[in-house]
PDB file of C-alpha atoms in Angstrom:
ATOM      1  CA  MET A 648      -8.367 -11.124 -20.106  1.00  0.00           C
ATOM      2  CA  ASP A 649      -5.253 -13.237 -19.519  1.00  0.00           C
ATOM      3  CA  HIS A 650      -4.282 -11.801 -16.178  1.00  0.00           C
ATOM      4  CA  TYR A 651      -5.985 -11.434 -12.742  1.00  0.00           C
ATOM      5  CA  TYR A 652      -5.642  -7.585 -12.134  1.00  0.00           C
ATOM      6  CA  ASP A 653      -7.313  -5.342 -14.726  1.00  0.00           C
ATOM      7  CA  ARG A 654      -6.352  -1.652 -14.901  1.00  0.00           C
ATOM      8  CA  SER A 655      -9.816  -0.762 -15.809  1.00  0.00           C
ATOM      9  CA  HIS A 656     -10.956  -1.860 -12.327  1.00  0.00           C
ATOM     10  CA  LEU A 657      -9.234   1.076 -10.558  1.00  0.00           C
ATOM     11  CA  PRO A 658     -11.409   3.925 -11.902  1.00  0.00           C
ATOM     12  CA  ARG A 659     -14.483   1.802 -11.110  1.00  0.00           C
ATOM     13  CA  PHE A 660     -13.472   1.692  -7.388  1.00  0.00           C
ATOM     14  CA  GLY A 661     -16.573   3.842  -6.386  1.00  0.00           C
ATOM     15  CA  GLU A 662     -18.910   0.959  -7.750  1.00  0.00           C
ATOM     16  CA  ILE A 663     -18.074  -0.926  -4.429  1.00  0.00           C
ATOM     17  CA  ALA A 664     -20.818   1.351  -3.026  1.00  0.00           C
ATOM     18  CA  GLU A 665     -23.308  -0.764  -4.907  1.00  0.00           C
ATOM     19  CA  GLY A 666     -23.298  -3.231  -2.007  1.00  0.00           C
ATOM     20  CA  SER A 667     -23.585  -0.630   0.798  1.00  0.00           C
ATOM     21  CA  GLN A 668     -23.677   3.120  -0.018  1.00  0.00           C
ATOM     22  CA  LYS A 669     -23.319   3.748   3.655  1.00  0.00           C
ATOM     23  CA  LEU A 670     -20.233   1.985   4.296  1.00  0.00           C
ATOM     24  CA  ALA A 671     -18.710   3.172   1.028  1.00  0.00           C
ATOM     25  CA  ASP A 672     -19.378   6.767   1.999  1.00  0.00           C
ATOM     26  CA  SER A 673     -17.795   6.300   5.335  1.00  0.00           C
ATOM     27  CA  PHE A 674     -14.620   4.632   3.891  1.00  0.00           C
ATOM     28  CA  PHE A 675     -14.195   7.301   1.129  1.00  0.00           C
ATOM     29  CA  SER A 676     -14.813  10.113   3.442  1.00  0.00           C
ATOM     30  CA  TYR A 677     -12.161   8.773   5.831  1.00  0.00           C
ATOM     31  CA  TYR A 678      -9.821   7.840   2.926  1.00  0.00           C
ATOM     32  CA  ASN A 679     -10.070  11.504   1.406  1.00  0.00           C
ATOM     33  CA  GLU A 680      -9.521  13.040   4.685  1.00  0.00           C
ATOM     34  CA  VAL A 681      -6.269  10.830   5.376  1.00  0.00           C
ATOM     35  CA  PHE A 682      -4.766  12.171   2.132  1.00  0.00           C
ATOM     36  CA  GLU A 683      -5.493  15.881   2.704  1.00  0.00           C
ATOM     37  CA  GLU A 684      -2.645  18.008   3.631  1.00  0.00           C
ATOM     38  CA  GLY A 685      -1.906  17.837   7.323  1.00  0.00           C
ATOM     39  CA  ALA A 686       1.096  17.384   9.427  1.00  0.00           C
ATOM     40  CA  LEU A 687       2.378  15.521   6.407  1.00  0.00           C
ATOM     41  CA  THR A 688       2.353  17.095   2.943  1.00  0.00           C
ATOM     42  CA  VAL A 689       0.355  15.404   0.150  1.00  0.00           C
ATOM     43  CA  ARG A 690       3.726  14.589  -1.504  1.00  0.00           C
ATOM     44  CA  GLU A 691       4.879  12.791   1.749  1.00  0.00           C
ATOM     45  CA  LYS A 692       1.661  10.955   2.059  1.00  0.00           C
ATOM     46  CA  ALA A 693       1.760   9.794  -1.603  1.00  0.00           C
ATOM     47  CA  LEU A 694       5.439   8.469  -1.040  1.00  0.00           C
ATOM     48  CA  ILE A 695       4.152   6.421   2.116  1.00  0.00           C
ATOM     49  CA  ALA A 696       1.176   5.122   0.311  1.00  0.00           C
ATOM     50  CA  LEU A 697       3.489   3.929  -2.643  1.00  0.00           C
ATOM     51  CA  ALA A 698       5.841   2.365  -0.136  1.00  0.00           C
ATOM     52  CA  VAL A 699       2.953   0.573   1.591  1.00  0.00           C
ATOM     53  CA  ALA A 700       1.352  -0.453  -1.686  1.00  0.00           C
ATOM     54  CA  SER A 701       4.534  -2.151  -2.659  1.00  0.00           C
ATOM     55  CA  THR A 702       4.871  -4.099   0.433  1.00  0.00           C
ATOM     56  CA  VAL A 703       1.153  -5.232   0.331  1.00  0.00           C
ATOM     57  CA  GLN A 704       1.624  -5.726  -3.510  1.00  0.00           C
ATOM     58  CA  CYS A 705      -1.419  -3.983  -4.687  1.00  0.00           C
ATOM     59  CA  PRO A 706      -1.044  -3.323  -8.287  1.00  0.00           C
ATOM     60  CA  TYR A 707      -4.016  -0.897  -8.325  1.00  0.00           C
ATOM     61  CA  CYS A 708      -2.364   1.154  -5.322  1.00  0.00           C
ATOM     62  CA  ILE A 709       1.015   1.045  -6.975  1.00  0.00           C
ATOM     63  CA  ASP A 710      -0.415   2.479 -10.176  1.00  0.00           C
ATOM     64  CA  ALA A 711      -2.567   5.039  -8.310  1.00  0.00           C
ATOM     65  CA  TYR A 712       0.148   6.174  -6.070  1.00  0.00           C
ATOM     66  CA  THR A 713       2.980   6.179  -8.588  1.00  0.00           C
ATOM     67  CA  THR A 714       0.677   8.815 -10.372  1.00  0.00           C
ATOM     68  CA  ALA A 715       0.101  10.660  -7.199  1.00  0.00           C
ATOM     69  CA  CYS A 716       3.796  10.841  -6.470  1.00  0.00           C
ATOM     70  CA  LEU A 717       4.604  12.133  -9.820  1.00  0.00           C
ATOM     71  CA  GLU A 718       1.801  14.655  -9.683  1.00  0.00           C
ATOM     72  CA  SER A 719       2.876  15.878  -6.150  1.00  0.00           C
ATOM     73  CA  GLY A 720       6.410  16.511  -7.309  1.00  0.00           C
ATOM     74  CA  SER A 721       8.467  13.382  -6.394  1.00  0.00           C
ATOM     75  CA  ASP A 722      10.797  11.930  -8.948  1.00  0.00           C
ATOM     76  CA  LEU A 723      11.839   8.337  -9.640  1.00  0.00           C
ATOM     77  CA  GLU A 724      14.807   8.429  -7.316  1.00  0.00           C
ATOM     78  CA  GLN A 725      12.630   9.410  -4.358  1.00  0.00           C
ATOM     79  CA  MET A 726       9.959   6.853  -5.238  1.00  0.00           C
ATOM     80  CA  THR A 727      12.437   4.253  -5.511  1.00  0.00           C
ATOM     81  CA  GLU A 728      14.075   5.041  -2.229  1.00  0.00           C
ATOM     82  CA  ALA A 729      10.606   4.940  -0.604  1.00  0.00           C
ATOM     83  CA  VAL A 730       9.998   1.555  -1.971  1.00  0.00           C
ATOM     84  CA  HIS A 731      13.440   0.341  -0.698  1.00  0.00           C
ATOM     85  CA  VAL A 732      12.654   1.614   2.869  1.00  0.00           C
ATOM     86  CA  ALA A 733       9.452  -0.250   2.830  1.00  0.00           C
ATOM     87  CA  THR A 734      11.278  -3.291   1.525  1.00  0.00           C
ATOM     88  CA  ALA A 735      13.922  -2.996   4.196  1.00  0.00           C
ATOM     89  CA  ILE A 736      11.266  -2.908   6.927  1.00  0.00           C
ATOM     90  CA  ARG A 737       9.355  -5.858   5.385  1.00  0.00           C
ATOM     91  CA  GLY A 738      12.516  -7.851   5.186  1.00  0.00           C
ATOM     92  CA  GLY A 739      13.693  -7.094   8.622  1.00  0.00           C
ATOM     93  CA  ALA A 740      10.191  -8.065   9.997  1.00  0.00           C
ATOM     94  CA  SER A 741      10.563 -11.451   8.381  1.00  0.00           C
ATOM     95  CA  LEU A 742      14.047 -11.906   9.588  1.00  0.00           C
ATOM     96  CA  VAL A 743      13.179 -10.922  13.248  1.00  0.00           C
ATOM     97  CA  HIS A 744      10.459 -13.674  13.287  1.00  0.00           C
ATOM     98  CA  GLY A 745      13.317 -16.023  12.738  1.00  0.00           C
ATOM     99  CA  VAL A 746      13.947 -15.559  16.378  1.00  0.00           C
ATOM    100  CA  GLN A 747      10.695 -17.623  16.991  1.00  0.00           C
ATOM    101  CA  MET A 748      12.064 -20.250  14.909  1.00  0.00           C
ATOM    102  CA  VAL A 749      15.411 -20.278  16.761  1.00  0.00           C
ATOM    103  CA  ASP A 750      13.505 -20.461  20.111  1.00  0.00           C
ATOM    104  CA  GLN A 751      11.449 -23.244  18.862  1.00  0.00           C
ATOM    105  CA  VAL A 752      14.604 -25.176  17.738  1.00  0.00           C
ATOM    106  CA  LYS A 753      16.095 -24.695  21.187  1.00  0.00           C
ATOM    107  CA  ARG A 754      12.892 -25.905  22.890  1.00  0.00           C
ATOM    108  CA  LEU A 755      12.795 -29.138  20.819  1.00  0.00           C
ATOM    109  CA  SER A 756      16.473 -29.730  20.987  1.00  0.00           C
ATOM    110  CA  MET A 757      16.612 -29.900  24.681  1.00  0.00           C
TER     111      MET A 757
END
């Protein structure tokens, strides 16, 4: 293996239960319920998950939710737009923290 992430790990996600079946069952029960149809459609939830996966940079989630988006009827343009929305929020969050830097410069310059 010449890379850190291995695609074969994703289908093995359930193996995490080997360390604690109770905790894994709790997590997977919650996880599965979150992604059921509700106030948001399965398609909308998949788009949100893809956007979040891109910002937290999880290659496993990016693969999983790209697939989920396609399976739930999203197209490349919609998926790309969702990723750009997440990128704009993440970039904006980084920039607004620059105000802290400006305040610190002002404190130290006085």
